[in-house]
PDB file of C-alpha atoms in Angstrom:
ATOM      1  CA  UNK F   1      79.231 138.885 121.852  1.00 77.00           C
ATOM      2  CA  UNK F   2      81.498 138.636 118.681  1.00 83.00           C
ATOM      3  CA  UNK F   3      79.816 141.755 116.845  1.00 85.00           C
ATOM      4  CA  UNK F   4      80.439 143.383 120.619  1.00 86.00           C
ATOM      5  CA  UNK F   5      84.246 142.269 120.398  1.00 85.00           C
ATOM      6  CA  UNK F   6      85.095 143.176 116.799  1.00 88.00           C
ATOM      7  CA  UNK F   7      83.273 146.774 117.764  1.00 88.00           C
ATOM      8  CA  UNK F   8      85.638 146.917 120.745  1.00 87.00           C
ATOM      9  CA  UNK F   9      88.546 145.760 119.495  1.00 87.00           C
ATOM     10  CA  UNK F  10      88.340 147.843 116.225  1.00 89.00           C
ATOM     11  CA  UNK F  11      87.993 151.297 118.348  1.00 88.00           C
ATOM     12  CA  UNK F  12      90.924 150.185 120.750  1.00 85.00           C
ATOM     13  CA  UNK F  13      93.052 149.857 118.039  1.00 84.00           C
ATOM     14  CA  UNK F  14      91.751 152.953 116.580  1.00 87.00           C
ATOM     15  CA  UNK F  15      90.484 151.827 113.312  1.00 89.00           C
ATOM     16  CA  UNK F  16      88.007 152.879 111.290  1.00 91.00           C
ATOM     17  CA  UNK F  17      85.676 150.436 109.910  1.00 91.00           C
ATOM     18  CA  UNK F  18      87.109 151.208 106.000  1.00 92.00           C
ATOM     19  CA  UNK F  19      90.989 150.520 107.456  1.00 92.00           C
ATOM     20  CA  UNK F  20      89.682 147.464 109.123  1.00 92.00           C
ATOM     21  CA  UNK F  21      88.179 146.533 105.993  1.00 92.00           C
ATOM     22  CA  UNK F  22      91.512 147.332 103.948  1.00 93.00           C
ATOM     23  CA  UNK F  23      93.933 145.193 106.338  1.00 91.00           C
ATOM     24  CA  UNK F  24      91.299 142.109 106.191  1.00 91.00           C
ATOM     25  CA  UNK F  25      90.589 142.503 102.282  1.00 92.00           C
ATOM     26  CA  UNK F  26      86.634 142.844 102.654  1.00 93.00           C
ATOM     27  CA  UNK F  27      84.510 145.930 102.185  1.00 93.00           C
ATOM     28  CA  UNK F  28      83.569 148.279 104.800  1.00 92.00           C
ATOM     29  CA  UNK F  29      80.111 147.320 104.351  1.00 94.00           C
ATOM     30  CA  UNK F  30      80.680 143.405 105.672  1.00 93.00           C
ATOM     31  CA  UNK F  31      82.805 145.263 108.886  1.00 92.00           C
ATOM     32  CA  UNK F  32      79.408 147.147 109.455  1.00 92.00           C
ATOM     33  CA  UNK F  33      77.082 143.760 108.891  1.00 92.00           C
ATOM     34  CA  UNK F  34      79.204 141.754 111.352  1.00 89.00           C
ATOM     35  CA  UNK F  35      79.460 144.878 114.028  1.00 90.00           C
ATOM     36  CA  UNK F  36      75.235 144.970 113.708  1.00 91.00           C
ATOM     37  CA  UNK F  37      75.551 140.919 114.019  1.00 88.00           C
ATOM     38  CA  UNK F  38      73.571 140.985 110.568  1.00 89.00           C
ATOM     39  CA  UNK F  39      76.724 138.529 109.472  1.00 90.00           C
ATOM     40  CA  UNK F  40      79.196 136.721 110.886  1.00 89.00           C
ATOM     41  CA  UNK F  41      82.841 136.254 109.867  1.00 89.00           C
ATOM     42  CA  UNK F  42      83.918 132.568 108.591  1.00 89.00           C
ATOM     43  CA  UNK F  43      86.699 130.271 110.150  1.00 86.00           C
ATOM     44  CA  UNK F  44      89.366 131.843 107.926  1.00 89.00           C
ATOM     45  CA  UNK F  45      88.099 135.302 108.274  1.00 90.00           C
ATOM     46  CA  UNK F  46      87.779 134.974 112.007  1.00 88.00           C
ATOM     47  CA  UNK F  47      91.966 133.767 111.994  1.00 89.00           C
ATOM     48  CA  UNK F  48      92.290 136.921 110.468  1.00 90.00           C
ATOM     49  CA  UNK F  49      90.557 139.340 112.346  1.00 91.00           C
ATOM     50  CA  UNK F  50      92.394 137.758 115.683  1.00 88.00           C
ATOM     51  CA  UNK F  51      96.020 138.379 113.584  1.00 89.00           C
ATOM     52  CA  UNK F  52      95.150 142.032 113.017  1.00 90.00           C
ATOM     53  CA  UNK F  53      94.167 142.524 116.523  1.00 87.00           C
ATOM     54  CA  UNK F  54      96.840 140.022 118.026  1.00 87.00           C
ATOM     55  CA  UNK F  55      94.402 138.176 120.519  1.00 86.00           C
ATOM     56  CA  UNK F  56      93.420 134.485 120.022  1.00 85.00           C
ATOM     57  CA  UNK F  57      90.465 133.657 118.836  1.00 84.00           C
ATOM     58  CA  UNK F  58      88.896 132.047 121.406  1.00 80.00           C
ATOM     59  CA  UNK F  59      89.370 135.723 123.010  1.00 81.00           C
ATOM     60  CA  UNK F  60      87.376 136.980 120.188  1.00 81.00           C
ATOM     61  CA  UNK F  61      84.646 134.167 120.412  1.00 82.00           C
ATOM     62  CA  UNK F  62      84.572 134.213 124.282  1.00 75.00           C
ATOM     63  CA  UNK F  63      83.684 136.919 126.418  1.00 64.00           C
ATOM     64  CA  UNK F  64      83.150 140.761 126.160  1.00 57.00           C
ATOM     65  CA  UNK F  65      86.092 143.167 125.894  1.00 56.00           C
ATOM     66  CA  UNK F  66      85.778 145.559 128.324  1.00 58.00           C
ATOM     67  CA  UNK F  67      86.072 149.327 127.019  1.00 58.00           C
ATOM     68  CA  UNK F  68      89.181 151.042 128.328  1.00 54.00           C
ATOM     69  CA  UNK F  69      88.545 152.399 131.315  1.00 56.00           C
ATOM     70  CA  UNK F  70      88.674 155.915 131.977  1.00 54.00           C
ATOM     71  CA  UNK F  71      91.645 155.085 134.847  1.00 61.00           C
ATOM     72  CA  UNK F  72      93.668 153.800 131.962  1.00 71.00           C
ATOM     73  CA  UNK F  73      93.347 157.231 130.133  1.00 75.00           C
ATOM     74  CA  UNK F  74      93.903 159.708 132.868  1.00 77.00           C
ATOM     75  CA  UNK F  75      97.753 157.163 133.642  1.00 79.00           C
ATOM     76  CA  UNK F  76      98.468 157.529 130.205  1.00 84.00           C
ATOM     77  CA  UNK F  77      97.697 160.873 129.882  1.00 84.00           C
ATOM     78  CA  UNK F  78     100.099 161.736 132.688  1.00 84.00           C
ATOM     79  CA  UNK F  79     102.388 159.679 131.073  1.00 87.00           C
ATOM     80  CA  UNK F  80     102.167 161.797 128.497  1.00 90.00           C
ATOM     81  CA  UNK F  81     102.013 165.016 130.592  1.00 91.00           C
ATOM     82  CA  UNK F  82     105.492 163.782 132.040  1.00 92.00           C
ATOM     83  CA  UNK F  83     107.191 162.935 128.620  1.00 93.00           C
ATOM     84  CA  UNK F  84     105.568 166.638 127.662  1.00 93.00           C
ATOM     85  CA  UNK F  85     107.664 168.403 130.508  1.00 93.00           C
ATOM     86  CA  UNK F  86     110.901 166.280 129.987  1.00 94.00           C
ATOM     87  CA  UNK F  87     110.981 166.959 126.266  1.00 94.00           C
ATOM     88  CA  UNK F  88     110.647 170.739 127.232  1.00 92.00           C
ATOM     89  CA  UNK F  89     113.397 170.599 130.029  1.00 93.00           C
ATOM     90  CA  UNK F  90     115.859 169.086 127.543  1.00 94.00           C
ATOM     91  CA  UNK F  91     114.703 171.615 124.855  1.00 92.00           C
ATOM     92  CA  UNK F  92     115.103 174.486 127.090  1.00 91.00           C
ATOM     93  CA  UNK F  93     118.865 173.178 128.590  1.00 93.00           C
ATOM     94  CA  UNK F  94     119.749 172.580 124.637  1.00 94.00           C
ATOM     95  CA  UNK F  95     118.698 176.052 123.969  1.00 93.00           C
ATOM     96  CA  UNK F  96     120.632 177.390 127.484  1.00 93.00           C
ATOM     97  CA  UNK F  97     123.822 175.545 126.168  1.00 95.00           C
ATOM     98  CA  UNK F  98     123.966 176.806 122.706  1.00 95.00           C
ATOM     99  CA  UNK F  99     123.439 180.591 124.257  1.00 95.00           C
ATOM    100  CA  UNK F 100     126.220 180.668 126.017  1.00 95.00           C
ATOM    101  CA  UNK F 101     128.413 178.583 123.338  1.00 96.00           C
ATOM    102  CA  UNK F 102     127.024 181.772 121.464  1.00 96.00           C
ATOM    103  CA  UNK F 103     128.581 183.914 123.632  1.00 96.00           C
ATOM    104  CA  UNK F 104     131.700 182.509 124.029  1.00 97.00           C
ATOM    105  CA  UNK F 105     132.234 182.154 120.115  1.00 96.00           C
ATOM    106  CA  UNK F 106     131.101 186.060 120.072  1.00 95.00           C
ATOM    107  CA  UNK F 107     134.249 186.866 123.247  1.00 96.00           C
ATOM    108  CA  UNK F 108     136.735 184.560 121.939  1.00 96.00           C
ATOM    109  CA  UNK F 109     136.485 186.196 118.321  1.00 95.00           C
ATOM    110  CA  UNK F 110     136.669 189.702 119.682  1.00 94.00           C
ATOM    111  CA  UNK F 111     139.863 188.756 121.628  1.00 94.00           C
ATOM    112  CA  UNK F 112     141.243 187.611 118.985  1.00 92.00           C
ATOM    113  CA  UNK F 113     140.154 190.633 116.728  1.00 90.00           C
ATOM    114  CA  UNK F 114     141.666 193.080 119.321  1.00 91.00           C
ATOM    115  CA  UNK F 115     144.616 191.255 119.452  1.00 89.00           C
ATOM    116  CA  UNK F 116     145.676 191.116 115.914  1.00 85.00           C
ATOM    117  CA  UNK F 117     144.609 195.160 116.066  1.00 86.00           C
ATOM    118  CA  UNK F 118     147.392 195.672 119.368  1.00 88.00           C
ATOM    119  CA  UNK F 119     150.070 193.122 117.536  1.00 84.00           C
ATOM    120  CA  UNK F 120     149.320 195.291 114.308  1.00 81.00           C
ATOM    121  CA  UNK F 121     150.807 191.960 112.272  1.00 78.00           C
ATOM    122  CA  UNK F 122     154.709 192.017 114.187  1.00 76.00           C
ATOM    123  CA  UNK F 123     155.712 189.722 111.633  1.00 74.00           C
ATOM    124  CA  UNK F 124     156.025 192.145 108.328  1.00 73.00           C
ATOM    125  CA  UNK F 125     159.204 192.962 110.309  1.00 77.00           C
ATOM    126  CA  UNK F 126     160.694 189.322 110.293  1.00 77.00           C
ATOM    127  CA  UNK F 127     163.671 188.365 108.411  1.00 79.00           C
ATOM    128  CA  UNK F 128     162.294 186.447 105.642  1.00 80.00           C
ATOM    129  CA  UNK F 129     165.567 184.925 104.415  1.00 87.00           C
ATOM    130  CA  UNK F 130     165.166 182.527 107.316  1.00 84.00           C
ATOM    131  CA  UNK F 131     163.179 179.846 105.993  1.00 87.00           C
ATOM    132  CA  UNK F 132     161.483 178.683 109.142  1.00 84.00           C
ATOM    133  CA  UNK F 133     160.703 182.818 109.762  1.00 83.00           C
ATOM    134  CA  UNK F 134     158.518 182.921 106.092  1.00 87.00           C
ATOM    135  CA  UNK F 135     156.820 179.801 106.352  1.00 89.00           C
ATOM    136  CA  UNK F 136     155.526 181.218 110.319  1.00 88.00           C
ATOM    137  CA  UNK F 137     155.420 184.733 108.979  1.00 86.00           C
ATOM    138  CA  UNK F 138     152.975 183.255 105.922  1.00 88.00           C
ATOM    139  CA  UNK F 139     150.925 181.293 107.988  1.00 89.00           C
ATOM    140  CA  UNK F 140     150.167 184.336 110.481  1.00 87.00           C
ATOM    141  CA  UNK F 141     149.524 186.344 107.468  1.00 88.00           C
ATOM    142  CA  UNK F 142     147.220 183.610 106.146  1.00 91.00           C
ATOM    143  CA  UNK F 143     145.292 183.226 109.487  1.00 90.00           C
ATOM    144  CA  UNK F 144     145.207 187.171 110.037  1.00 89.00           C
ATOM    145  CA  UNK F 145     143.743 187.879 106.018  1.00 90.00           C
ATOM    146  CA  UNK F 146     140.703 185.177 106.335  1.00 93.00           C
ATOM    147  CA  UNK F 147     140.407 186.258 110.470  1.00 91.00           C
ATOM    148  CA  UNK F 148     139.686 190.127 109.544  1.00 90.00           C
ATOM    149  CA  UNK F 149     137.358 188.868 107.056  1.00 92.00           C
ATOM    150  CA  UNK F 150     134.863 186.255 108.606  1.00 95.00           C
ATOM    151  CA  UNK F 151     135.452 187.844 111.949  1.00 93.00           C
ATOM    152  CA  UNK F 152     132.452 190.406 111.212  1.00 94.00           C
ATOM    153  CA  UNK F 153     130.275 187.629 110.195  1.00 95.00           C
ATOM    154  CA  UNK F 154     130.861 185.235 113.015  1.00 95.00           C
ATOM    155  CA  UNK F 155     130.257 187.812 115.599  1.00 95.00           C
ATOM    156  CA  UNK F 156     127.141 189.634 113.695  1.00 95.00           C
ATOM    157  CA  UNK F 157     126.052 185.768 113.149  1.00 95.00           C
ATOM    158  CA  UNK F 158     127.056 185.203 117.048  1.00 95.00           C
ATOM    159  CA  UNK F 159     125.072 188.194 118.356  1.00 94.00           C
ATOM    160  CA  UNK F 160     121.665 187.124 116.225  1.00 95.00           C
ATOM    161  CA  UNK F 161     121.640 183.402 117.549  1.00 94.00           C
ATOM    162  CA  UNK F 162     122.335 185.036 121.651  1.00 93.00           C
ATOM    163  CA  UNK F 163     119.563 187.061 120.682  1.00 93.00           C
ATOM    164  CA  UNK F 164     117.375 184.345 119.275  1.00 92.00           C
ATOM    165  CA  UNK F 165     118.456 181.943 121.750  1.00 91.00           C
ATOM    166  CA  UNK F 166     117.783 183.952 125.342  1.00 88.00           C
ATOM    167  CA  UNK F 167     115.202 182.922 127.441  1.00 77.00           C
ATOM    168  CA  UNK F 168     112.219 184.555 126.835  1.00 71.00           C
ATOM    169  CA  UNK F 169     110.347 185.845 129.843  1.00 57.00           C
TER     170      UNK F 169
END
């Protein structure tokens, strides 16, 4: 029964005989002669081996483990199926949203770019002696001079990530 159980328990877990060996500070080699009940553990090594598998060892001792059963696969496998389809919903709502954030970026910076080209900049005609007149005038200026020059790059920028980001059929 124990050589049964430490078989068992070790493919549960998903071990391999050498990381079983590793995480109980033996060689693989005295794994193998205690699976083929050609050995058996000690006292102390037998606390151990119930620690790395977290059962008691009267558990390990006592009766046979019974392999996972094939009903315990296929649920977790749907599980997994589910998680599988929700992960791709979110993806593909994440992907939705940042399309049309896309496109709005690319309509709100050719608004804006059309415009400053109807206004053709209104405030070169202010009265600059009025101080509150130069520091607006300046700070239209300002906006307008970096605008008309990251304005191509956010909508050449824009138009690559709608393109990237529409749903492919």
């Amino acid at each position: 029964m124990l050589k049964e159980n430490i078989k068992q328990l070790r493919k549960t877990k998903g071990l391999s005989q050498e990381e079983l060996a590793i995480k109980l500070n033996v060689v693989r080699q005295t794994i193998s002669k205690w699976e083929q009940g050609l050995s058996v553990p000690d006292a102390e090594m037998l606390i151990s081996i119930s620690e790395v598998f977290e059962i008691p060892v009267s558990t390990l001792l006592g009766e046979n483990i019974p392999e996972s059963k094939v009903d315990d696969l296929k649920a977790i496998s749907e599980k997994l199926e589910i998680i599988n389809l929700q992960l791709l919903q979110r993806k593909n709502e994440r992907r939705k949203i940042v399309h049309w954030l896309l496109i709005l970026l690319c309509v709100i910076t050719m608004i804006i770019s059309i415009s400053l080209f109807l206004l053709n900049s209104p405030y070169l005609n202010w009265d600059y002696n009025n101080p509150e007149n130069a520091v607006l005038g300046v700070a239209f200026h300002s906006f307008e001079w970096l605008f008309v020059r990251i304005a191509p790059i956010i909508i050449i920028a824009s138009i690559i990530g709608i393109v990237l980001t529409r749903k492919k059929v």
